[in-house]
Amino acid sequence: MSQWASDEGSKSEFKVRRLDLINLPEMTNIWEATKNTFTLQHLKSLQIMECEKLEVIFPKSVLRCLPELNKLEVRECKELRQIIKEDLEDKKLSNPLSPQPCFPKLTTLIVEQCHKLKYLTSVSAPNDFPNLELLVISGSTELLQFNETGKSEVEFLELKVLIFIDLSKFFQETQFLNVKHRIVRNCPKLSLTTTTTLEEIQQNFDDLGK
């Protein structure tokens, strides 16, 4: 089931603000199906749930078409390996001397019960999440690091809330030491400690979701 919310600014312009892709067990590719049918330039919220065969959400070249994305939620995608994967088109167009953030306006990233997820991104760019405020990763038992190359740390300069639960293989923590609101459970390779409760976070941050 897919759902979207939109605004019609004029007869010739259709602006998709929200896209929900839910319970699509046979879907293997999101963007081949959508890129030629409508523009996502105005998309602010994307929810992907129970898409069991989906392995990658974004080819990096597609992210140039999502400059307004503010909230990304991914849940129960059993075969998901990466959020972002560099593709051939991106290698041709990218400028290694001046990399652009993948998610310039993203403030909320929630990933839950995606057990085969190994990396958020296949590329090495420290500034992909310049405005991220809420980061939740739960149940990704195969997650190793944020980027596949491991050559640079991802910067989260605006991060306010961090929730890590059941990340048995994940090890990448130095940039999180100054995050005031933290919940860390069953993450044996991290030395981070919990500083708050889920109830306290829910009272102060409306974007937590569940």
PDB file of N, CA and C in Angstrom, residues 61-165:
ATOM      1  N   SER A  61      22.492   9.531  -6.496  1.00  0.00           N
ATOM      2  CA  SER A  61      22.109  10.532  -7.498  1.00  0.00           C
ATOM      3  C   SER A  61      20.670  10.986  -7.322  1.00  0.00           C
ATOM      4  N   VAL A  62      19.802  10.125  -6.788  1.00  0.00           N
ATOM      5  CA  VAL A  62      18.396  10.491  -6.584  1.00  0.00           C
ATOM      6  C   VAL A  62      18.260  11.551  -5.504  1.00  0.00           C
ATOM      7  N   LEU A  63      19.191  11.583  -4.558  1.00  0.00           N
ATOM      8  CA  LEU A  63      19.060  12.511  -3.438  1.00  0.00           C
ATOM      9  C   LEU A  63      19.097  13.963  -3.868  1.00  0.00           C
ATOM     10  N   ARG A  64      19.665  14.239  -5.019  1.00  0.00           N
ATOM     11  CA  ARG A  64      19.643  15.615  -5.528  1.00  0.00           C
ATOM     12  C   ARG A  64      18.220  16.057  -5.830  1.00  0.00           C
ATOM     13  N   CYS A  65      17.312  15.088  -5.972  1.00  0.00           N
ATOM     14  CA  CYS A  65      15.901  15.387  -6.251  1.00  0.00           C
ATOM     15  C   CYS A  65      15.070  15.472  -4.982  1.00  0.00           C
ATOM     16  N   LEU A  66      15.706  15.377  -3.807  1.00  0.00           N
ATOM     17  CA  LEU A  66      14.977  15.384  -2.535  1.00  0.00           C
ATOM     18  C   LEU A  66      15.547  16.445  -1.596  1.00  0.00           C
ATOM     19  N   PRO A  67      15.620  17.687  -2.029  1.00  0.00           N
ATOM     20  CA  PRO A  67      16.279  18.708  -1.210  1.00  0.00           C
ATOM     21  C   PRO A  67      15.506  19.105   0.032  1.00  0.00           C
ATOM     22  N   GLU A  68      14.182  18.813   0.087  1.00  0.00           N
ATOM     23  CA  GLU A  68      13.347  19.247   1.205  1.00  0.00           C
ATOM     24  C   GLU A  68      13.050  18.135   2.204  1.00  0.00           C
ATOM     25  N   LEU A  69      13.579  16.943   1.987  1.00  0.00           N
ATOM     26  CA  LEU A  69      13.241  15.824   2.866  1.00  0.00           C
ATOM     27  C   LEU A  69      13.639  16.123   4.301  1.00  0.00           C
ATOM     28  N   ASN A  70      12.639  16.043   5.189  1.00  0.00           N
ATOM     29  CA  ASN A  70      12.818  16.421   6.591  1.00  0.00           C
ATOM     30  C   ASN A  70      12.752  15.221   7.536  1.00  0.00           C
ATOM     31  N   LYS A  71      11.988  14.206   7.152  1.00  0.00           N
ATOM     32  CA  LYS A  71      11.787  13.063   8.046  1.00  0.00           C
ATOM     33  C   LYS A  71      11.820  11.772   7.241  1.00  0.00           C
ATOM     34  N   LEU A  72      12.629  10.802   7.701  1.00  0.00           N
ATOM     35  CA  LEU A  72      12.734   9.502   7.053  1.00  0.00           C
ATOM     36  C   LEU A  72      12.554   8.415   8.097  1.00  0.00           C
ATOM     37  N   GLU A  73      11.557   7.555   7.878  1.00  0.00           N
ATOM     38  CA  GLU A  73      11.295   6.424   8.774  1.00  0.00           C
ATOM     39  C   GLU A  73      11.339   5.132   7.966  1.00  0.00           C
ATOM     40  N   VAL A  74      12.117   4.171   8.444  1.00  0.00           N
ATOM     41  CA  VAL A  74      12.239   2.877   7.776  1.00  0.00           C
ATOM     42  C   VAL A  74      12.033   1.791   8.820  1.00  0.00           C
ATOM     43  N   ARG A  75      11.059   0.909   8.590  1.00  0.00           N
ATOM     44  CA  ARG A  75      10.740  -0.124   9.577  1.00  0.00           C
ATOM     45  C   ARG A  75      10.475  -1.462   8.903  1.00  0.00           C
ATOM     46  N   GLU A  76      11.003  -2.514   9.490  1.00  0.00           N
ATOM     47  CA  GLU A  76      10.687  -3.890   9.120  1.00  0.00           C
ATOM     48  C   GLU A  76      10.906  -4.172   7.638  1.00  0.00           C
ATOM     49  N   CYS A  77      12.051  -3.747   7.133  1.00  0.00           N
ATOM     50  CA  CYS A  77      12.464  -4.089   5.769  1.00  0.00           C
ATOM     51  C   CYS A  77      13.561  -5.144   5.904  1.00  0.00           C
ATOM     52  N   LYS A  78      13.203  -6.403   5.753  1.00  0.00           N
ATOM     53  CA  LYS A  78      14.048  -7.522   6.176  1.00  0.00           C
ATOM     54  C   LYS A  78      15.337  -7.660   5.371  1.00  0.00           C
ATOM     55  N   GLU A  79      15.343  -7.240   4.106  1.00  0.00           N
ATOM     56  CA  GLU A  79      16.526  -7.404   3.259  1.00  0.00           C
ATOM     57  C   GLU A  79      17.323  -6.121   3.078  1.00  0.00           C
ATOM     58  N   LEU A  80      16.948  -5.075   3.762  1.00  0.00           N
ATOM     59  CA  LEU A  80      17.627  -3.794   3.580  1.00  0.00           C
ATOM     60  C   LEU A  80      19.083  -3.880   4.012  1.00  0.00           C
ATOM     61  N   ARG A  81      20.012  -3.491   3.093  1.00  0.00           N
ATOM     62  CA  ARG A  81      21.444  -3.503   3.392  1.00  0.00           C
ATOM     63  C   ARG A  81      21.996  -2.105   3.620  1.00  0.00           C
ATOM     64  N   GLN A  82      21.493  -1.121   2.856  1.00  0.00           N
ATOM     65  CA  GLN A  82      22.007   0.245   2.945  1.00  0.00           C
ATOM     66  C   GLN A  82      20.877   1.242   2.717  1.00  0.00           C
ATOM     67  N   ILE A  83      21.016   2.411   3.338  1.00  0.00           N
ATOM     68  CA  ILE A  83      20.079   3.505   3.066  1.00  0.00           C
ATOM     69  C   ILE A  83      20.456   4.189   1.765  1.00  0.00           C
ATOM     70  N   ILE A  84      21.748   4.510   1.610  1.00  0.00           N
ATOM     71  CA  ILE A  84      22.257   5.229   0.434  1.00  0.00           C
ATOM     72  C   ILE A  84      23.348   4.393  -0.221  1.00  0.00           C
ATOM     73  N   LYS A  85      23.278   4.256  -1.534  1.00  0.00           N
ATOM     74  CA  LYS A  85      24.326   3.544  -2.269  1.00  0.00           C
ATOM     75  C   LYS A  85      24.778   4.394  -3.449  1.00  0.00           C
ATOM     76  N   GLU A  86      26.065   4.586  -3.566  1.00  0.00           N
ATOM     77  CA  GLU A  86      26.606   5.339  -4.693  1.00  0.00           C
ATOM     78  C   GLU A  86      26.384   4.556  -5.981  1.00  0.00           C
ATOM     79  N   ASP A  87      25.913   5.256  -7.018  1.00  0.00           N
ATOM     80  CA  ASP A  87      25.660   4.596  -8.289  1.00  0.00           C
ATOM     81  C   ASP A  87      26.547   5.199  -9.376  1.00  0.00           C
ATOM     82  N   LEU A  88      26.496   4.627 -10.577  1.00  0.00           N
ATOM     83  CA  LEU A  88      27.364   5.073 -11.670  1.00  0.00           C
ATOM     84  C   LEU A  88      27.086   6.515 -12.055  1.00  0.00           C
ATOM     85  N   GLU A  89      25.810   6.911 -12.044  1.00  0.00           N
ATOM     86  CA  GLU A  89      25.469   8.285 -12.409  1.00  0.00           C
ATOM     87  C   GLU A  89      26.078   9.270 -11.436  1.00  0.00           C
ATOM     88  N   ASP A  90      26.046   8.929 -10.155  1.00  0.00           N
ATOM     89  CA  ASP A  90      26.604   9.827  -9.153  1.00  0.00           C
ATOM     90  C   ASP A  90      28.119   9.947  -9.295  1.00  0.00           C
ATOM     91  N   LYS A  91      28.808   8.865  -9.617  1.00  0.00           N
ATOM     92  CA  LYS A  91      30.254   8.922  -9.787  1.00  0.00           C
ATOM     93  C   LYS A  91      30.646   9.856 -10.915  1.00  0.00           C
ATOM     94  N   LYS A  92      29.820   9.944 -11.940  1.00  0.00           N
ATOM     95  CA  LYS A  92      30.104  10.826 -13.066  1.00  0.00           C
ATOM     96  C   LYS A  92      29.887  12.295 -12.698  1.00  0.00           C
ATOM     97  N   LEU A  93      28.889  12.553 -11.838  1.00  0.00           N
ATOM     98  CA  LEU A  93      28.484  13.925 -11.554  1.00  0.00           C
ATOM     99  C   LEU A  93      29.086  14.504 -10.287  1.00  0.00           C
ATOM    100  N   SER A  94      29.549  13.666  -9.379  1.00  0.00           N
ATOM    101  CA  SER A  94      29.999  14.147  -8.079  1.00  0.00           C
ATOM    102  C   SER A  94      31.308  14.899  -8.181  1.00  0.00           C
ATOM    103  N   ASN A  95      31.487  15.837  -7.253  1.00  0.00           N
ATOM    104  CA  ASN A  95      32.719  16.621  -7.157  1.00  0.00           C
ATOM    105  C   ASN A  95      33.387  16.280  -5.839  1.00  0.00           C
ATOM    106  N   PRO A  96      34.465  15.495  -5.853  1.00  0.00           N
ATOM    107  CA  PRO A  96      35.083  15.067  -4.594  1.00  0.00           C
ATOM    108  C   PRO A  96      35.674  16.209  -3.783  1.00  0.00           C
ATOM    109  N   LEU A  97      35.952  17.353  -4.426  1.00  0.00           N
ATOM    110  CA  LEU A  97      36.523  18.494  -3.724  1.00  0.00           C
ATOM    111  C   LEU A  97      35.463  19.314  -3.003  1.00  0.00           C
ATOM    112  N   SER A  98      34.212  19.175  -3.421  1.00  0.00           N
ATOM    113  CA  SER A  98      33.131  19.948  -2.809  1.00  0.00           C
ATOM    114  C   SER A  98      31.874  19.083  -2.692  1.00  0.00           C
ATOM    115  N   PRO A  99      31.907  18.071  -1.825  1.00  0.00           N
ATOM    116  CA  PRO A  99      30.751  17.173  -1.707  1.00  0.00           C
ATOM    117  C   PRO A  99      29.548  17.877  -1.100  1.00  0.00           C
ATOM    118  N   GLN A 100      28.374  17.563  -1.631  1.00  0.00           N
ATOM    119  CA  GLN A 100      27.137  18.135  -1.120  1.00  0.00           C
ATOM    120  C   GLN A 100      26.488  17.165  -0.151  1.00  0.00           C
ATOM    121  N   PRO A 101      25.861  17.657   0.918  1.00  0.00           N
ATOM    122  CA  PRO A 101      25.186  16.765   1.865  1.00  0.00           C
ATOM    123  C   PRO A 101      24.089  15.969   1.175  1.00  0.00           C
ATOM    124  N   CYS A 102      23.966  14.707   1.543  1.00  0.00           N
ATOM    125  CA  CYS A 102      22.889  13.889   0.987  1.00  0.00           C
ATOM    126  C   CYS A 102      21.526  14.356   1.485  1.00  0.00           C
ATOM    127  N   PHE A 103      21.467  14.742   2.766  1.00  0.00           N
ATOM    128  CA  PHE A 103      20.200  15.138   3.382  1.00  0.00           C
ATOM    129  C   PHE A 103      20.363  16.520   4.019  1.00  0.00           C
ATOM    130  N   PRO A 104      20.331  17.586   3.253  1.00  0.00           N
ATOM    131  CA  PRO A 104      20.602  18.912   3.817  1.00  0.00           C
ATOM    132  C   PRO A 104      19.591  19.389   4.841  1.00  0.00           C
ATOM    133  N   LYS A 105      18.322  18.894   4.771  1.00  0.00           N
ATOM    134  CA  LYS A 105      17.289  19.371   5.684  1.00  0.00           C
ATOM    135  C   LYS A 105      16.711  18.275   6.578  1.00  0.00           C
ATOM    136  N   LEU A 106      17.261  17.091   6.527  1.00  0.00           N
ATOM    137  CA  LEU A 106      16.730  15.997   7.334  1.00  0.00           C
ATOM    138  C   LEU A 106      16.974  16.263   8.815  1.00  0.00           C
ATOM    139  N   THR A 107      15.902  16.215   9.610  1.00  0.00           N
ATOM    140  CA  THR A 107      16.014  16.400  11.059  1.00  0.00           C
ATOM    141  C   THR A 107      15.704  15.121  11.829  1.00  0.00           C
ATOM    142  N   THR A 108      14.963  14.181  11.210  1.00  0.00           N
ATOM    143  CA  THR A 108      14.543  12.967  11.902  1.00  0.00           C
ATOM    144  C   THR A 108      14.863  11.744  11.061  1.00  0.00           C
ATOM    145  N   LEU A 109      15.615  10.805  11.629  1.00  0.00           N
ATOM    146  CA  LEU A 109      15.917   9.537  10.973  1.00  0.00           C
ATOM    147  C   LEU A 109      15.622   8.407  11.949  1.00  0.00           C
ATOM    148  N   ILE A 110      14.671   7.539  11.586  1.00  0.00           N
ATOM    149  CA  ILE A 110      14.269   6.417  12.428  1.00  0.00           C
ATOM    150  C   ILE A 110      14.390   5.130  11.615  1.00  0.00           C
ATOM    151  N   VAL A 111      15.175   4.189  12.103  1.00  0.00           N
ATOM    152  CA  VAL A 111      15.349   2.895  11.443  1.00  0.00           C
ATOM    153  C   VAL A 111      15.102   1.817  12.491  1.00  0.00           C
ATOM    154  N   GLU A 112      14.084   0.980  12.269  1.00  0.00           N
ATOM    155  CA  GLU A 112      13.724  -0.031  13.262  1.00  0.00           C
ATOM    156  C   GLU A 112      13.520  -1.391  12.604  1.00  0.00           C
ATOM    157  N   GLN A 113      14.069  -2.413  13.227  1.00  0.00           N
ATOM    158  CA  GLN A 113      13.869  -3.812  12.830  1.00  0.00           C
ATOM    159  C   GLN A 113      14.245  -4.064  11.373  1.00  0.00           C
ATOM    160  N   CYS A 114      15.383  -3.522  10.981  1.00  0.00           N
ATOM    161  CA  CYS A 114      15.974  -3.832   9.673  1.00  0.00           C
ATOM    162  C   CYS A 114      17.244  -4.630   9.969  1.00  0.00           C
ATOM    163  N   HIS A 115      17.098  -5.927  10.152  1.00  0.00           N
ATOM    164  CA  HIS A 115      18.126  -6.741  10.784  1.00  0.00           C
ATOM    165  C   HIS A 115      19.372  -6.939   9.919  1.00  0.00           C
ATOM    166  N   LYS A 116      19.262  -6.791   8.601  1.00  0.00           N
ATOM    167  CA  LYS A 116      20.404  -7.016   7.722  1.00  0.00           C
ATOM    168  C   LYS A 116      21.123  -5.717   7.325  1.00  0.00           C
ATOM    169  N   LEU A 117      20.676  -4.601   7.849  1.00  0.00           N
ATOM    170  CA  LEU A 117      21.316  -3.322   7.534  1.00  0.00           C
ATOM    171  C   LEU A 117      22.761  -3.328   8.041  1.00  0.00           C
ATOM    172  N   LYS A 118      23.721  -3.062   7.128  1.00  0.00           N
ATOM    173  CA  LYS A 118      25.133  -3.059   7.510  1.00  0.00           C
ATOM    174  C   LYS A 118      25.717  -1.652   7.582  1.00  0.00           C
ATOM    175  N   TYR A 119      25.250  -0.757   6.693  1.00  0.00           N
ATOM    176  CA  TYR A 119      25.748   0.617   6.656  1.00  0.00           C
ATOM    177  C   TYR A 119      24.593   1.543   6.286  1.00  0.00           C
ATOM    178  N   LEU A 120      24.669   2.784   6.748  1.00  0.00           N
ATOM    179  CA  LEU A 120      23.697   3.765   6.279  1.00  0.00           C
ATOM    180  C   LEU A 120      24.018   4.188   4.861  1.00  0.00           C
ATOM    181  N   THR A 121      25.312   4.310   4.554  1.00  0.00           N
ATOM    182  CA  THR A 121      25.716   4.783   3.235  1.00  0.00           C
ATOM    183  C   THR A 121      26.973   4.059   2.779  1.00  0.00           C
ATOM    184  N   SER A 122      27.107   3.901   1.459  1.00  0.00           N
ATOM    185  CA  SER A 122      28.287   3.249   0.905  1.00  0.00           C
ATOM    186  C   SER A 122      29.415   4.233   0.651  1.00  0.00           C
ATOM    187  N   VAL A 123      29.133   5.527   0.751  1.00  0.00           N
ATOM    188  CA  VAL A 123      30.129   6.552   0.444  1.00  0.00           C
ATOM    189  C   VAL A 123      30.656   7.175   1.730  1.00  0.00           C
ATOM    190  N   SER A 124      31.778   7.863   1.606  1.00  0.00           N
ATOM    191  CA  SER A 124      32.433   8.460   2.766  1.00  0.00           C
ATOM    192  C   SER A 124      32.305   9.972   2.699  1.00  0.00           C
ATOM    193  N   ALA A 125      31.319  10.518   3.406  1.00  0.00           N
ATOM    194  CA  ALA A 125      31.086  11.958   3.423  1.00  0.00           C
ATOM    195  C   ALA A 125      30.673  12.362   4.833  1.00  0.00           C
ATOM    196  N   PRO A 126      31.459  13.173   5.523  1.00  0.00           N
ATOM    197  CA  PRO A 126      31.171  13.477   6.923  1.00  0.00           C
ATOM    198  C   PRO A 126      29.966  14.377   7.141  1.00  0.00           C
ATOM    199  N   ASN A 127      29.533  15.111   6.117  1.00  0.00           N
ATOM    200  CA  ASN A 127      28.503  16.125   6.326  1.00  0.00           C
ATOM    201  C   ASN A 127      27.162  15.760   5.705  1.00  0.00           C
ATOM    202  N   ASP A 128      26.838  14.480   5.618  1.00  0.00           N
ATOM    203  CA  ASP A 128      25.596  14.070   4.976  1.00  0.00           C
ATOM    204  C   ASP A 128      24.357  14.423   5.789  1.00  0.00           C
ATOM    205  N   PHE A 129      24.506  14.635   7.106  1.00  0.00           N
ATOM    206  CA  PHE A 129      23.358  14.895   7.977  1.00  0.00           C
ATOM    207  C   PHE A 129      23.589  16.185   8.772  1.00  0.00           C
ATOM    208  N   PRO A 130      23.703  17.335   8.132  1.00  0.00           N
ATOM    209  CA  PRO A 130      24.101  18.559   8.840  1.00  0.00           C
ATOM    210  C   PRO A 130      23.063  19.088   9.810  1.00  0.00           C
ATOM    211  N   ASN A 131      21.788  18.712   9.645  1.00  0.00           N
ATOM    212  CA  ASN A 131      20.728  19.237  10.502  1.00  0.00           C
ATOM    213  C   ASN A 131      19.968  18.157  11.263  1.00  0.00           C
ATOM    214  N   LEU A 132      20.510  16.965  11.324  1.00  0.00           N
ATOM    215  CA  LEU A 132      19.811  15.875  12.011  1.00  0.00           C
ATOM    216  C   LEU A 132      19.730  16.145  13.507  1.00  0.00           C
ATOM    217  N   GLU A 133      18.504  16.062  14.050  1.00  0.00           N
ATOM    218  CA  GLU A 133      18.268  16.301  15.469  1.00  0.00           C
ATOM    219  C   GLU A 133      17.882  15.030  16.225  1.00  0.00           C
ATOM    220  N   LEU A 134      17.188  14.114  15.562  1.00  0.00           N
ATOM    221  CA  LEU A 134      16.716  12.886  16.196  1.00  0.00           C
ATOM    222  C   LEU A 134      17.195  11.688  15.396  1.00  0.00           C
ATOM    223  N   LEU A 135      17.947  10.786  16.040  1.00  0.00           N
ATOM    224  CA  LEU A 135      18.461   9.589  15.397  1.00  0.00           C
ATOM    225  C   LEU A 135      18.064   8.368  16.224  1.00  0.00           C
ATOM    226  N   VAL A 136      17.274   7.468  15.618  1.00  0.00           N
ATOM    227  CA  VAL A 136      16.839   6.239  16.276  1.00  0.00           C
ATOM    228  C   VAL A 136      17.223   5.060  15.395  1.00  0.00           C
ATOM    229  N   ILE A 137      18.020   4.148  15.919  1.00  0.00           N
ATOM    230  CA  ILE A 137      18.331   2.908  15.218  1.00  0.00           C
ATOM    231  C   ILE A 137      18.117   1.770  16.208  1.00  0.00           C
ATOM    232  N   SER A 138      17.209   0.857  15.857  1.00  0.00           N
ATOM    233  CA  SER A 138      16.842  -0.222  16.774  1.00  0.00           C
ATOM    234  C   SER A 138      16.713  -1.534  16.017  1.00  0.00           C
ATOM    235  N   GLY A 139      17.340  -2.574  16.534  1.00  0.00           N
ATOM    236  CA  GLY A 139      17.171  -3.897  15.956  1.00  0.00           C
ATOM    237  C   GLY A 139      17.989  -4.170  14.711  1.00  0.00           C
ATOM    238  N   SER A 140      18.962  -3.314  14.395  1.00  0.00           N
ATOM    239  CA  SER A 140      19.842  -3.564  13.238  1.00  0.00           C
ATOM    240  C   SER A 140      21.062  -4.334  13.730  1.00  0.00           C
ATOM    241  N   THR A 141      20.893  -5.627  13.893  1.00  0.00           N
ATOM    242  CA  THR A 141      21.914  -6.437  14.551  1.00  0.00           C
ATOM    243  C   THR A 141      23.167  -6.641  13.701  1.00  0.00           C
ATOM    244  N   GLU A 142      23.115  -6.341  12.401  1.00  0.00           N
ATOM    245  CA  GLU A 142      24.279  -6.475  11.527  1.00  0.00           C
ATOM    246  C   GLU A 142      24.960  -5.134  11.237  1.00  0.00           C
ATOM    247  N   LEU A 143      24.440  -4.040  11.770  1.00  0.00           N
ATOM    248  CA  LEU A 143      25.020  -2.725  11.508  1.00  0.00           C
ATOM    249  C   LEU A 143      26.446  -2.657  12.058  1.00  0.00           C
ATOM    250  N   LEU A 144      27.391  -2.256  11.192  1.00  0.00           N
ATOM    251  CA  LEU A 144      28.789  -2.168  11.574  1.00  0.00           C
ATOM    252  C   LEU A 144      29.225  -0.726  11.811  1.00  0.00           C
ATOM    253  N   GLN A 145      28.997   0.142  10.809  1.00  0.00           N
ATOM    254  CA  GLN A 145      29.360   1.554  10.880  1.00  0.00           C
ATOM    255  C   GLN A 145      28.372   2.347  10.045  1.00  0.00           C
ATOM    256  N   PHE A 146      28.533   3.661  10.066  1.00  0.00           N
ATOM    257  CA  PHE A 146      27.638   4.487   9.263  1.00  0.00           C
ATOM    258  C   PHE A 146      27.986   4.439   7.781  1.00  0.00           C
ATOM    259  N   ASN A 147      29.271   4.461   7.440  1.00  0.00           N
ATOM    260  CA  ASN A 147      29.625   4.385   6.031  1.00  0.00           C
ATOM    261  C   ASN A 147      30.516   3.184   5.766  1.00  0.00           C
ATOM    262  N   GLU A 148      30.391   2.658   4.571  1.00  0.00           N
ATOM    263  CA  GLU A 148      31.042   1.397   4.228  1.00  0.00           C
ATOM    264  C   GLU A 148      32.560   1.524   4.188  1.00  0.00           C
ATOM    265  N   THR A 149      33.070   2.679   3.766  1.00  0.00           N
ATOM    266  CA  THR A 149      34.509   2.829   3.630  1.00  0.00           C
ATOM    267  C   THR A 149      35.204   2.934   4.977  1.00  0.00           C
ATOM    268  N   GLY A 150      34.512   3.531   5.969  1.00  0.00           N
ATOM    269  CA  GLY A 150      35.115   3.712   7.282  1.00  0.00           C
ATOM    270  C   GLY A 150      36.231   4.727   7.308  1.00  0.00           C
ATOM    271  N   LYS A 151      36.351   5.521   6.225  1.00  0.00           N
ATOM    272  CA  LYS A 151      37.469   6.464   6.115  1.00  0.00           C
ATOM    273  C   LYS A 151      37.201   7.790   6.812  1.00  0.00           C
ATOM    274  N   SER A 152      35.962   8.097   7.079  1.00  0.00           N
ATOM    275  CA  SER A 152      35.658   9.360   7.745  1.00  0.00           C
ATOM    276  C   SER A 152      34.467   9.169   8.674  1.00  0.00           C
ATOM    277  N   GLU A 153      34.444   9.956   9.735  1.00  0.00           N
ATOM    278  CA  GLU A 153      33.323   9.915  10.658  1.00  0.00           C
ATOM    279  C   GLU A 153      32.203  10.817  10.154  1.00  0.00           C
ATOM    280  N   VAL A 154      30.989  10.381  10.377  1.00  0.00           N
ATOM    281  CA  VAL A 154      29.835  11.195  10.015  1.00  0.00           C
ATOM    282  C   VAL A 154      29.606  12.210  11.117  1.00  0.00           C
ATOM    283  N   GLU A 155      29.379  13.464  10.727  1.00  0.00           N
ATOM    284  CA  GLU A 155      29.195  14.538  11.700  1.00  0.00           C
ATOM    285  C   GLU A 155      27.706  14.753  11.969  1.00  0.00           C
ATOM    286  N   PHE A 156      27.353  14.884  13.225  1.00  0.00           N
ATOM    287  CA  PHE A 156      25.978  15.166  13.636  1.00  0.00           C
ATOM    288  C   PHE A 156      26.005  16.394  14.541  1.00  0.00           C
ATOM    289  N   LEU A 157      26.216  17.539  13.958  1.00  0.00           N
ATOM    290  CA  LEU A 157      26.454  18.754  14.727  1.00  0.00           C
ATOM    291  C   LEU A 157      25.209  19.240  15.457  1.00  0.00           C
ATOM    292  N   GLU A 158      24.023  18.910  14.955  1.00  0.00           N
ATOM    293  CA  GLU A 158      22.775  19.402  15.553  1.00  0.00           C
ATOM    294  C   GLU A 158      22.031  18.324  16.327  1.00  0.00           C
ATOM    295  N   LEU A 159      22.620  17.162  16.502  1.00  0.00           N
ATOM    296  CA  LEU A 159      21.909  16.042  17.114  1.00  0.00           C
ATOM    297  C   LEU A 159      21.552  16.330  18.566  1.00  0.00           C
ATOM    298  N   LYS A 160      20.252  16.133  18.877  1.00  0.00           N
ATOM    299  CA  LYS A 160      19.738  16.372  20.224  1.00  0.00           C
ATOM    300  C   LYS A 160      19.335  15.083  20.935  1.00  0.00           C
ATOM    301  N   VAL A 161      18.839  14.104  20.171  1.00  0.00           N
ATOM    302  CA  VAL A 161      18.353  12.858  20.762  1.00  0.00           C
ATOM    303  C   VAL A 161      18.947  11.677  20.000  1.00  0.00           C
ATOM    304  N   LEU A 162      19.473  10.721  20.738  1.00  0.00           N
ATOM    305  CA  LEU A 162      20.052   9.515  20.155  1.00  0.00           C
ATOM    306  C   LEU A 162      19.483   8.296  20.868  1.00  0.00           C
ATOM    307  N   ILE A 163      18.952   7.343  20.096  1.00  0.00           N
ATOM    308  CA  ILE A 163      18.447   6.093  20.661  1.00  0.00           C
ATOM    309  C   ILE A 163      19.057   4.939  19.876  1.00  0.00           C
ATOM    310  N   PHE A 164      19.878   4.144  20.532  1.00  0.00           N
ATOM    311  CA  PHE A 164      20.484   2.947  19.959  1.00  0.00           C
ATOM    312  C   PHE A 164      20.027   1.738  20.782  1.00  0.00           C
ATOM    313  N   ILE A 165      19.385   0.774  20.133  1.00  0.00           N
ATOM    314  CA  ILE A 165      18.907  -0.414  20.837  1.00  0.00           C
ATOM    315  C   ILE A 165      19.214  -1.654  20.001  1.00  0.00           C
TER     316      ILE A 165
END
